Amino acid sequence: MTAVTEPGGSAARLRELFAADPTRVLALSARDQWEIFACLRGLGLLPEAAALLDVLAETHGPLAKVLDAQAQLWPLLGRDDEAVAAARERAARFPSQSGDVALARAYLATGQLAEAAELAERLLARDSQSLTLLQLLAQIALEQGDGETALELYDQIAALRPEGGEPQLGPARARAALGEDEAAQEALRAFVGRIGPETKASTLTAWAELADELGDDTAGQQLRARAAALWDERAAAVVPALAKTLPARDHDAETAPLEDLTDADLAAVEDGAVEAPPEALAAARDLFGYDRLRPGQARVIDQVLRGVDTLATMPTGAGKSLCYQLPAMLLPGVTVVISPLIALMQDQVESLPPAIAERATLINSAVGAAENRRRLAGIARGDYSLVYAAPERLRQAPFLRALATAGVSLLVIDEAHCISLWGHDFRPDYLIVPRVLPALGEPPVLALTATATPEIAREIGQRLGRDLARVRVSLFRPNLFYEVRQLANREEKYRAIVEICRDQAGAGIVYVSSRDGCEQVATLLNRELKHRRYDPDVALAYHAGF
């Protein structure tokens, strides 16, 4: 489980200081060393956390704390075998129930659910009152999609802890798995209402993941923002100590420019630059009603059908969706589309032509548990060619089993910039994608985004562990341009607005910096542009007061 903050403040400073020389942390106390590790991991700086862990392991040897940290961190980086190996070594070197529990958790984190359940049940047979083991078995049941068993286990935990307590995440997740979304939402609201200074960042992030499952974007964003602030505060406490170990920074030194992408990588794709295969052009016409493909679409579709891992950077309105919807109708098995928002998935499915919509489905919390199970069965039977899901679904074994049974021919990552740790829309669950690629048979990947700097484009490929062929469609639109007019006062601005609106055909938007200004401009335009008193208004005010 990871939280993340956007670059800036203490978090960015910690990253900068650590990157200069990870071994300098050895000059700090053990407490500060582990606090830096916790902050790096909590901030989502997983490669940096791994580098620090390597330094600590080399310096201190296989301490129980080092092995525990490895078993917890390696799965987040796709190093599943190493995680289990670390947990096994920990259990062998330091025999105890906590070591066995750590091994079971490593099995759980790496998707080895049968092994995790077998070990946890064996341990519970020796200690039937262990809350830790009951919670572990409940988490395993949730990963298996068995909300009923999970809820029974949480009831046992509540019986062993009769003093009660605050709303718990586990039972809420179990309710969500059973399709009882309102009960889960009520628990989420209760948690949000009782957040206090003592609430941990990891707890906030865990509840944010439940908010994602329930489609509550507002709660998810609020919880992550609060978690980010807490991690930034913790980073602020260790930055001064780390800064003292580093040499003074040479502020006059020239920084190397970002490596430019090649002209071929970033060239705008023109009509006819790449011919799509004949079957793709036929499908575009027969299934979607298009006589031709837009700039960039032909190249992306051609690469997808040839199994080439691709990153397509295409502006809104350039037709990204067709780049996977069309191949999905031609490829065997299923095309899986990972999308960050339920509303976005629903809009995609609802906009499909009827013949395509029959072969498409979406899996999310808005559908309900029973309907999701029915759709999973349909996926496994091969009823669908196009499956939409949020990234957190990739944590669920039933979903992965259904996809593996059907066979995945293409994995599409929509809004791919969300995998960038330092992007403004980072979603930790996007880091699951590279971990599940082996379970899905290592299908080709198509990453799509409307916004990616060269640095973020490189990071997307690095995070996915794929060498992505890049296609970029130019942002240039002949009907869009910027013009700046220097005007002396408000009266001149108002006259200019009236002139522009009188000269331009069609609808337009005038942005104003205040509610009063919005009302004034609408009144002005109606007074100057309406032909008769009783004609409908030509301008309407819209602002936060409505």
Coordinates of C-alpha atoms in Angstrom, one line a residue:
M1 CA 0.0 0.0 0.0
T2 CA 1.5 3.4 -1.0
A3 CA 0.5 7.0 -0.7
V4 CA 1.9 9.7 -2.7
T5 CA 2.3 13.5 -2.7
E6 CA 2.9 15.7 -5.7
P7 CA 6.4 17.0 -6.2
G8 CA 7.2 20.0 -4.0
G9 CA 7.8 20.8 -0.4
S10 CA 9.6 18.4 1.9
A11 CA 8.8 15.4 -0.3
A12 CA 10.6 16.7 -3.3
R13 CA 13.5 17.9 -1.1
L14 CA 13.8 14.4 0.4
R15 CA 13.9 12.8 -3.0
E16 CA 16.6 15.2 -4.2
L17 CA 18.8 14.7 -1.2
F18 CA 18.5 11.0 -1.2
A19 CA 19.2 10.7 -4.9
A20 CA 22.5 12.5 -4.5
D21 CA 24.0 9.6 -2.6
P22 CA 21.9 6.9 -0.9
T23 CA 24.9 5.7 1.2
R24 CA 25.0 8.9 3.1
V25 CA 22.0 7.8 5.2
L26 CA 24.5 5.6 7.0
A27 CA 25.7 8.7 8.8
L28 CA 22.3 9.0 10.5
S29 CA 20.8 7.1 13.4
A30 CA 19.0 3.8 12.8
R31 CA 15.8 5.5 13.7
D32 CA 16.3 8.2 11.0
Q33 CA 17.3 5.6 8.4
W34 CA 14.1 3.7 8.8
E35 CA 12.1 6.9 9.0
I36 CA 13.5 7.9 5.6
F37 CA 12.7 4.4 4.2
A38 CA 9.1 4.8 5.5
C39 CA 8.8 8.2 3.9
L40 CA 10.2 7.1 0.6
R41 CA 7.8 4.2 0.5
G42 CA 4.8 6.2 1.7
L43 CA 5.5 8.9 -0.9
G44 CA 5.5 6.3 -3.7
L45 CA 9.2 6.6 -4.3
L46 CA 9.5 2.9 -4.6
P47 CA 12.8 2.7 -6.6
E48 CA 14.4 5.1 -4.1
A49 CA 13.0 3.0 -1.2
A50 CA 14.5 -0.1 -2.8
A51 CA 17.9 1.5 -3.1
L52 CA 17.9 2.5 0.5
L53 CA 16.8 -1.0 1.5
D54 CA 19.7 -2.4 -0.5
V55 CA 22.1 -0.1 1.4
L56 CA 20.6 -1.2 4.8
A57 CA 20.8 -4.9 3.8
E58 CA 24.4 -4.7 2.7
T59 CA 25.3 -2.8 5.9
H60 CA 23.4 -4.6 8.6
G61 CA 22.9 -8.0 7.0
P62 CA 19.7 -10.1 7.1
L63 CA 18.1 -8.5 10.2
A64 CA 14.5 -9.4 10.8
K65 CA 13.5 -5.8 10.1
V66 CA 15.4 -5.7 6.8
L67 CA 13.8 -9.0 5.6
D68 CA 10.3 -7.9 6.7
A69 CA 10.8 -4.7 4.7
Q70 CA 12.0 -6.6 1.6
A71 CA 9.0 -9.0 1.8
Q72 CA 6.7 -6.0 1.9
L73 CA 8.4 -3.7 -0.7
W74 CA 9.4 -6.2 -3.4
P75 CA 5.8 -7.1 -4.5
L76 CA 5.2 -3.4 -5.2
L77 CA 8.0 -3.5 -7.7
G78 CA 7.0 -6.8 -9.3
R79 CA 9.8 -8.7 -7.5
D80 CA 7.5 -11.5 -6.2
D81 CA 10.0 -14.3 -6.0
E82 CA 12.4 -12.2 -4.0
A83 CA 9.6 -11.1 -1.7
V84 CA 8.7 -14.7 -0.8
A85 CA 12.4 -15.7 -0.6
A86 CA 12.9 -12.8 1.9
A87 CA 9.9 -13.9 4.0
R88 CA 11.1 -17.5 4.0
E89 CA 14.5 -16.5 5.1
R90 CA 13.0 -14.4 7.9
A91 CA 10.9 -17.3 9.1
A92 CA 13.9 -19.6 9.0
R93 CA 16.3 -17.3 10.8
F94 CA 14.0 -15.9 13.4
P95 CA 11.3 -18.6 14.1
S96 CA 8.2 -17.1 15.5
Q97 CA 4.5 -16.7 14.7
S98 CA 5.2 -13.2 13.5
G99 CA 7.7 -14.6 11.0
D100 CA 5.1 -17.2 9.8
V101 CA 2.5 -14.4 9.5
A102 CA 5.0 -12.3 7.4
L103 CA 5.4 -15.3 5.1
A104 CA 1.7 -15.7 4.7
R105 CA 1.4 -12.0 3.9
A106 CA 4.1 -12.3 1.3
Y107 CA 2.1 -15.1 -0.3
L108 CA -1.0 -12.9 -0.2
A109 CA 0.9 -9.9 -1.7
T110 CA 2.2 -12.0 -4.6
G111 CA -1.1 -13.6 -5.4
Q112 CA -0.3 -17.0 -4.0
L113 CA -3.7 -17.2 -2.3
A114 CA -3.9 -20.9 -1.7
E115 CA -0.5 -21.0 0.0
A116 CA -1.4 -17.9 2.1
A117 CA -4.7 -19.5 3.2
E118 CA -3.1 -22.9 4.0
L119 CA -0.4 -21.3 6.2
A120 CA -2.8 -18.9 7.9
E121 CA -5.3 -21.7 8.7
R122 CA -2.5 -23.9 10.1
L123 CA -1.4 -21.1 12.3
L124 CA -4.9 -20.4 13.4
A125 CA -5.4 -24.0 14.5
R126 CA -2.6 -23.4 17.1
D127 CA -4.0 -20.0 18.2
S128 CA -7.7 -19.7 17.5
Q129 CA -8.0 -16.4 19.3
S130 CA -5.4 -14.5 17.2
L131 CA -6.9 -11.3 15.8
T132 CA -4.0 -11.0 13.5
L133 CA -4.6 -14.4 11.9
L134 CA -8.4 -13.8 11.6
Q135 CA -7.7 -10.5 9.9
L136 CA -5.2 -12.1 7.6
L137 CA -7.7 -14.9 6.6
A138 CA -10.4 -12.2 6.0
Q139 CA -8.0 -10.3 3.7
I140 CA -7.3 -13.5 1.8
A141 CA -11.0 -14.2 1.4
L142 CA -11.5 -10.6 0.0
E143 CA -8.8 -11.2 -2.5
Q144 CA -10.6 -14.4 -3.5
G145 CA -13.8 -12.4 -4.0
D146 CA -15.5 -14.2 -1.1
G147 CA -17.1 -11.3 0.8
E148 CA -19.4 -13.6 2.8
T149 CA -16.5 -15.5 4.4
A150 CA -14.6 -12.3 5.0
L151 CA -17.6 -10.8 6.8
E152 CA -18.0 -13.9 9.0
L153 CA -14.3 -13.6 10.0
Y154 CA -14.7 -9.9 10.8
D155 CA -17.7 -10.9 13.0
Q156 CA -15.5 -13.3 14.9
I157 CA -13.0 -10.5 15.4
A158 CA -15.7 -8.2 16.7
A159 CA -16.8 -10.9 19.1
L160 CA -13.3 -11.3 20.5
R161 CA -13.1 -7.5 20.9
P162 CA -16.4 -6.8 22.6
E163 CA -15.4 -3.2 23.5
G164 CA -16.2 -2.4 19.9
G165 CA -14.4 0.6 18.4
E166 CA -14.5 2.8 15.4
P167 CA -15.7 1.8 11.9
Q168 CA -13.3 -0.7 10.4
L169 CA -12.1 -0.9 6.8
G170 CA -12.3 -4.7 6.6
P171 CA -16.0 -5.1 7.1
A172 CA -16.7 -2.2 4.8
R173 CA -14.6 -3.9 2.0
A174 CA -16.5 -7.1 2.7
R175 CA -19.9 -5.3 2.3
A176 CA -18.7 -3.8 -1.0
A177 CA -17.7 -7.3 -2.2
L178 CA -21.2 -8.5 -1.4
G179 CA -22.7 -5.7 -3.4
E180 CA -23.9 -3.9 -0.3
D181 CA -22.5 -0.6 -1.5
E182 CA -24.7 1.6 0.7
A183 CA -23.4 -0.1 3.9
A184 CA -19.9 0.3 2.7
Q185 CA -20.5 4.0 1.8
E186 CA -22.0 4.6 5.2
A187 CA -18.8 3.2 6.8
L188 CA -16.7 5.4 4.6
R189 CA -18.7 8.4 5.6
A190 CA -18.3 7.5 9.3
F191 CA -14.5 7.2 8.8
V192 CA -14.2 10.5 7.1
G193 CA -16.3 12.1 9.9
R194 CA -13.9 10.9 12.6
I195 CA -10.6 11.6 11.0
G196 CA -8.3 13.2 13.6
P197 CA -4.7 14.2 14.1
E198 CA -3.9 10.7 15.1
T199 CA -5.1 9.0 11.9
K200 CA -2.2 7.4 10.0
A201 CA -1.4 8.2 6.4
S202 CA -1.5 4.5 5.5
T203 CA -5.0 4.2 7.0
L204 CA -6.2 7.2 4.9
T205 CA -4.8 5.7 1.8
A206 CA -6.5 2.3 2.5
W207 CA -9.8 4.0 2.9
A208 CA -9.2 6.0 -0.3
E209 CA -8.8 2.7 -2.2
L210 CA -12.3 1.7 -0.9
A211 CA -13.6 5.1 -2.1
D212 CA -12.2 4.3 -5.5
E213 CA -14.0 0.9 -5.5
L214 CA -17.3 2.7 -4.6
G215 CA -16.8 5.3 -7.3
D216 CA -16.6 8.2 -4.7
D217 CA -13.9 10.3 -6.4
T218 CA -14.4 13.2 -4.0
A219 CA -13.7 11.2 -0.9
G220 CA -10.8 9.4 -2.5
Q221 CA -9.1 12.6 -3.5
Q222 CA -9.7 14.2 -0.1
L223 CA -8.2 11.2 1.7
R224 CA -5.2 11.0 -0.5
A225 CA -4.6 14.7 -0.2
R226 CA -4.6 14.4 3.6
A227 CA -2.3 11.4 3.5
A228 CA 0.1 13.3 1.2
A229 CA 0.2 16.2 3.7
L230 CA 1.0 13.8 6.5
W231 CA 3.9 12.2 4.6
D232 CA 5.2 15.6 3.7
E233 CA 5.2 16.5 7.4
R234 CA 7.1 13.4 8.3
A235 CA 9.6 14.0 5.4
A236 CA 10.1 17.6 6.8
A237 CA 11.3 16.1 10.1
V238 CA 14.1 14.1 8.5
V239 CA 15.2 16.4 5.7
P240 CA 17.4 18.6 7.9
A241 CA 19.4 15.6 9.2
L242 CA 19.9 14.2 5.7
A243 CA 20.8 17.6 4.4
K244 CA 23.7 17.8 6.8
T245 CA 25.3 14.7 5.3
L246 CA 25.5 16.1 1.8
P247 CA 28.0 18.6 0.3
A248 CA 26.8 22.1 -0.4
R249 CA 24.9 22.3 -3.7
D250 CA 26.6 24.2 -6.5
H251 CA 23.7 26.5 -7.6
D252 CA 25.8 27.8 -10.5
A253 CA 26.3 24.4 -12.1
E254 CA 24.5 23.9 -15.4
T255 CA 21.9 21.2 -15.3
A256 CA 21.9 18.8 -18.3
P257 CA 18.8 19.3 -20.4
L258 CA 16.3 16.5 -20.7
E259 CA 17.2 14.0 -23.3
D260 CA 15.1 14.8 -26.4
L261 CA 13.1 12.1 -28.1
T262 CA 14.0 11.4 -31.7
D263 CA 12.3 13.1 -34.5
A264 CA 10.8 9.8 -35.5
D265 CA 9.4 9.3 -32.0
L266 CA 7.8 12.8 -31.8
A267 CA 6.9 13.5 -35.4
A268 CA 3.3 14.5 -35.9
V269 CA 1.5 11.8 -37.8
E270 CA -0.1 13.0 -41.0
D271 CA -2.9 11.4 -43.0
G272 CA -1.6 8.6 -45.1
A273 CA 1.7 8.4 -43.3
V274 CA 1.0 4.8 -42.4
E275 CA -1.6 2.7 -44.0
A276 CA -3.7 0.6 -41.7
P277 CA -4.2 -3.1 -42.7
P278 CA -7.1 -3.6 -45.1
E279 CA -9.1 -5.5 -42.5
A280 CA -8.8 -2.6 -40.1
L281 CA -10.1 -0.1 -42.8
A282 CA -13.0 -2.5 -43.5
A283 CA -13.8 -2.8 -39.8
A284 CA -13.7 1.0 -39.5
R285 CA -16.2 1.3 -42.3
D286 CA -18.5 -1.7 -41.5
L287 CA -18.5 -1.6 -37.7
F288 CA -18.0 2.0 -36.9
G289 CA -19.2 3.8 -40.0
Y290 CA -15.9 5.7 -40.7
D291 CA -14.7 6.1 -44.3
R292 CA -11.1 6.8 -43.2
L293 CA -8.9 6.9 -40.1
R294 CA -7.8 10.1 -38.5
P295 CA -4.1 11.2 -38.2
G296 CA -2.3 8.9 -35.8
Q297 CA -5.1 6.3 -35.7
A298 CA -3.8 4.3 -38.6
R299 CA -0.3 4.1 -37.2
V300 CA -1.4 3.1 -33.7
I301 CA -3.9 0.5 -35.0
D302 CA -1.3 -1.0 -37.3
Q303 CA 1.2 -1.3 -34.4
V304 CA -1.4 -2.8 -32.1
L305 CA -2.5 -5.4 -34.6
R306 CA 1.2 -6.4 -35.1
G307 CA 1.6 -6.8 -31.3
V308 CA 3.9 -3.8 -30.8
D309 CA 4.0 -2.2 -27.3
T310 CA 2.9 1.4 -28.0
L311 CA 2.5 4.7 -26.2
A312 CA 0.1 7.0 -28.1
T313 CA 0.0 10.7 -27.1
M314 CA -3.1 12.1 -28.7
P315 CA -5.0 15.2 -27.8
T316 CA -8.6 15.0 -26.7
G317 CA -10.8 14.5 -29.7
A318 CA -8.2 12.8 -31.8
G319 CA -9.9 9.4 -31.6
K320 CA -7.9 7.5 -29.0
S321 CA -10.8 5.1 -28.2
L322 CA -11.0 3.8 -31.7
C323 CA -7.3 2.8 -31.5
Y324 CA -8.3 -0.1 -29.2
Q325 CA -12.0 -0.5 -29.9
L326 CA -11.3 -1.4 -33.5
P327 CA -8.5 -3.9 -32.9
A328 CA -10.6 -5.5 -30.1
M329 CA -13.1 -6.6 -32.8
L330 CA -10.3 -8.2 -34.9
L331 CA -8.1 -9.8 -32.2
P332 CA -8.9 -13.1 -30.5
G333 CA -9.7 -13.3 -26.8
V334 CA -10.4 -10.0 -24.9
T335 CA -9.0 -6.5 -25.0
V336 CA -8.8 -5.2 -21.4
V337 CA -9.1 -1.4 -20.9
I338 CA -7.8 0.0 -17.6
S339 CA -9.5 3.3 -16.9
P340 CA -9.3 5.5 -13.8
L341 CA -13.0 6.6 -13.5
I342 CA -16.3 4.7 -13.6
A343 CA -18.0 7.6 -15.4
L344 CA -15.3 7.5 -18.1
M345 CA -15.9 3.7 -18.6
Q346 CA -19.6 4.1 -18.8
D347 CA -19.3 6.9 -21.3
Q348 CA -17.0 4.8 -23.5
V349 CA -19.4 1.8 -23.5
E350 CA -22.6 3.9 -24.0
S351 CA -21.0 5.6 -27.0
L352 CA -20.2 2.3 -28.8
P353 CA -22.2 1.3 -31.9
P354 CA -24.9 -1.3 -30.8
A355 CA -23.1 -4.2 -32.5
I356 CA -19.9 -3.4 -30.6
A357 CA -21.7 -2.7 -27.3
E358 CA -23.0 -6.2 -27.3
R359 CA -19.4 -7.5 -27.2
A360 CA -18.3 -5.1 -24.5
T361 CA -18.8 -5.0 -20.7
L362 CA -17.4 -3.1 -17.7
I363 CA -16.6 -4.4 -14.2
N364 CA -16.9 -1.9 -11.4
S365 CA -18.5 -1.2 -8.0
A366 CA -21.5 0.6 -9.6
V367 CA -22.7 -2.6 -11.2
G368 CA -23.2 -4.6 -8.0
A369 CA -21.6 -7.9 -6.8
A370 CA -24.1 -10.3 -8.4
E371 CA -24.0 -8.7 -11.8
N372 CA -20.2 -8.5 -11.6
R373 CA -20.1 -12.2 -11.0
R374 CA -22.4 -12.8 -14.0
R375 CA -20.2 -10.7 -16.2
L376 CA -17.0 -12.4 -15.0
A377 CA -18.5 -15.7 -16.0
G378 CA -19.3 -14.2 -19.4
I379 CA -15.7 -13.1 -19.8
A380 CA -14.4 -16.6 -19.0
R381 CA -16.9 -18.0 -21.6
G382 CA -15.6 -15.7 -24.3
D383 CA -18.8 -13.6 -24.5
Y384 CA -17.0 -10.3 -24.6
S385 CA -14.2 -8.9 -26.7
L386 CA -13.8 -5.6 -24.9
V387 CA -13.6 -5.3 -21.0
Y388 CA -13.4 -2.1 -19.1
A389 CA -12.2 -2.0 -15.5
A390 CA -10.5 0.2 -12.9
P391 CA -6.9 -0.6 -12.0
E392 CA -7.8 -1.8 -8.5
R393 CA -9.7 -4.7 -10.1
L394 CA -6.4 -6.2 -11.1
R395 CA -5.9 -7.0 -7.4
Q396 CA -8.8 -9.4 -7.4
A397 CA -8.1 -13.0 -8.2
P398 CA -11.6 -13.8 -9.8
F399 CA -11.1 -11.0 -12.3
L400 CA -7.6 -12.2 -13.2
R401 CA -8.8 -15.8 -13.5
A402 CA -11.7 -14.8 -15.9
L403 CA -9.3 -12.8 -18.1
A404 CA -6.7 -15.6 -18.1
T405 CA -9.3 -18.1 -19.1
A406 CA -10.6 -16.0 -22.0
G407 CA -7.0 -15.0 -23.1
V408 CA -5.9 -11.4 -23.2
S409 CA -4.8 -10.2 -26.6
L410 CA -4.2 -6.5 -25.7
L411 CA -4.0 -4.6 -22.4
V412 CA -4.9 -0.9 -22.8
I413 CA -3.9 1.6 -20.2
D414 CA -6.1 4.7 -20.6
E415 CA -4.9 7.9 -19.0
A416 CA -1.5 6.3 -18.8
H417 CA 0.1 9.4 -17.3
C418 CA -1.6 8.2 -14.0
I419 CA 1.3 5.7 -13.6
S420 CA 3.8 8.5 -13.3
L421 CA 4.8 8.9 -9.7
W422 CA 5.3 12.7 -10.1
G423 CA 2.4 13.4 -12.4
H424 CA -0.4 15.4 -11.2
D425 CA -2.9 12.5 -11.5
F426 CA -0.8 9.7 -10.0
R427 CA -2.9 6.7 -9.1
P428 CA -1.0 4.1 -7.0
D429 CA -3.1 1.3 -8.3
Y430 CA -1.7 1.8 -11.7
L431 CA 1.5 0.3 -10.4
I432 CA -0.3 -3.0 -10.2
V433 CA -0.4 -3.2 -14.0
P434 CA 3.2 -4.5 -14.6
R435 CA 2.8 -7.0 -11.8
V436 CA -0.1 -8.8 -13.4
L437 CA 1.2 -8.9 -16.9
P438 CA 2.7 -12.4 -16.4
A439 CA -0.6 -13.7 -15.0
L440 CA -2.3 -12.4 -18.2
G441 CA 0.1 -14.1 -20.5
E442 CA 2.3 -11.0 -21.2
P443 CA -0.1 -9.4 -23.7
P444 CA 1.0 -6.4 -25.8
V445 CA 0.4 -3.0 -24.2
L446 CA -1.2 0.1 -25.5
A447 CA -0.7 3.1 -23.3
L448 CA -2.9 6.2 -24.1
T449 CA -2.7 9.7 -22.8
A450 CA -3.5 13.2 -24.0
T451 CA -0.7 14.7 -21.9
A452 CA 2.9 13.4 -21.5
T453 CA 6.1 15.4 -21.4
P454 CA 9.1 13.5 -22.8
E455 CA 10.2 12.7 -19.2
I456 CA 6.7 11.3 -18.3
A457 CA 6.6 9.4 -21.6
R458 CA 9.9 7.7 -20.6
E459 CA 8.7 7.0 -17.1
I460 CA 5.5 5.3 -18.4
G461 CA 7.6 2.8 -20.3
Q462 CA 9.9 2.3 -17.3
R463 CA 7.1 1.7 -14.9
L464 CA 5.5 -0.8 -17.3
G465 CA 8.8 -2.5 -18.0
R466 CA 8.2 -2.3 -21.7
D467 CA 10.1 -0.6 -24.6
L468 CA 7.2 1.4 -25.9
A469 CA 7.1 2.6 -29.6
R470 CA 5.9 6.2 -29.4
V471 CA 3.3 7.8 -31.6
R472 CA 2.4 11.5 -31.0
V473 CA -0.3 13.3 -32.8
S474 CA 0.2 17.0 -33.2
L475 CA -1.8 19.4 -31.0
F476 CA -2.0 21.9 -33.8
R477 CA -5.6 22.8 -34.9
P478 CA -6.0 25.4 -37.6
N479 CA -9.2 26.7 -36.0
L480 CA -7.5 27.4 -32.6
F481 CA -5.2 30.4 -32.0
Y482 CA -4.1 32.8 -29.3
E483 CA -4.5 36.5 -29.6
V484 CA -3.6 39.2 -27.0
R485 CA -5.0 42.7 -27.0
Q486 CA -3.7 45.4 -24.8
L487 CA -6.7 47.4 -23.5
A488 CA -6.5 50.4 -21.1
N489 CA -9.6 49.8 -18.9
R490 CA -12.7 47.8 -18.3
E491 CA -14.8 49.9 -20.7
E492 CA -12.4 49.1 -23.5
K493 CA -12.6 45.4 -22.6
Y494 CA -16.3 45.4 -22.7
R495 CA -16.4 47.0 -26.1
A496 CA -14.0 44.5 -27.4
I497 CA -16.1 41.6 -26.0
V498 CA -19.2 42.9 -27.8
E499 CA -17.2 43.3 -31.1
I500 CA -15.8 39.8 -30.9
C501 CA -19.2 38.2 -30.1
R502 CA -20.9 40.2 -32.8
D503 CA -18.3 39.1 -35.4
Q504 CA -18.1 35.4 -34.5
A505 CA -20.6 32.8 -35.6
G506 CA -21.7 30.0 -33.4
A507 CA -21.5 29.7 -29.6
G508 CA -18.7 30.9 -27.4
I509 CA -17.5 31.2 -23.8
V510 CA -16.4 34.3 -22.0
Y511 CA -14.4 33.7 -18.8
V512 CA -14.7 36.3 -16.1
S513 CA -12.8 36.4 -12.8
S514 CA -15.8 37.0 -10.4
R515 CA -19.5 36.2 -10.1
D516 CA -20.4 39.9 -10.3
G517 CA -18.3 40.3 -13.5
C518 CA -20.0 37.2 -15.0
E519 CA -23.4 38.7 -14.4
Q520 CA -22.4 42.1 -15.8
V521 CA -20.9 40.7 -19.0
A522 CA -24.0 38.6 -19.6
T523 CA -26.2 41.6 -19.1
L524 CA -24.0 43.7 -21.4
L525 CA -24.1 41.1 -24.2
N526 CA -27.9 40.7 -24.0
R527 CA -28.4 44.5 -24.1
E528 CA -26.1 45.0 -27.1
L529 CA -26.8 41.8 -29.1
K530 CA -30.5 41.0 -28.7
H531 CA -32.6 42.2 -31.6
R532 CA -35.8 42.7 -29.8
R533 CA -36.8 43.1 -26.2
Y534 CA -38.7 39.8 -26.0
D535 CA -36.2 37.6 -27.9
P536 CA -34.5 34.9 -25.9
D537 CA -31.3 35.9 -24.1
V538 CA -28.2 35.5 -26.3
A539 CA -25.9 35.2 -23.2
L540 CA -26.3 33.3 -20.0
A541 CA -24.3 33.7 -16.8
Y542 CA -23.0 30.5 -15.2
H543 CA -20.9 30.4 -12.0
A544 CA -20.6 28.7 -8.6
G545 CA -23.7 30.5 -7.2
F546 CA -26.0 28.3 -9.3

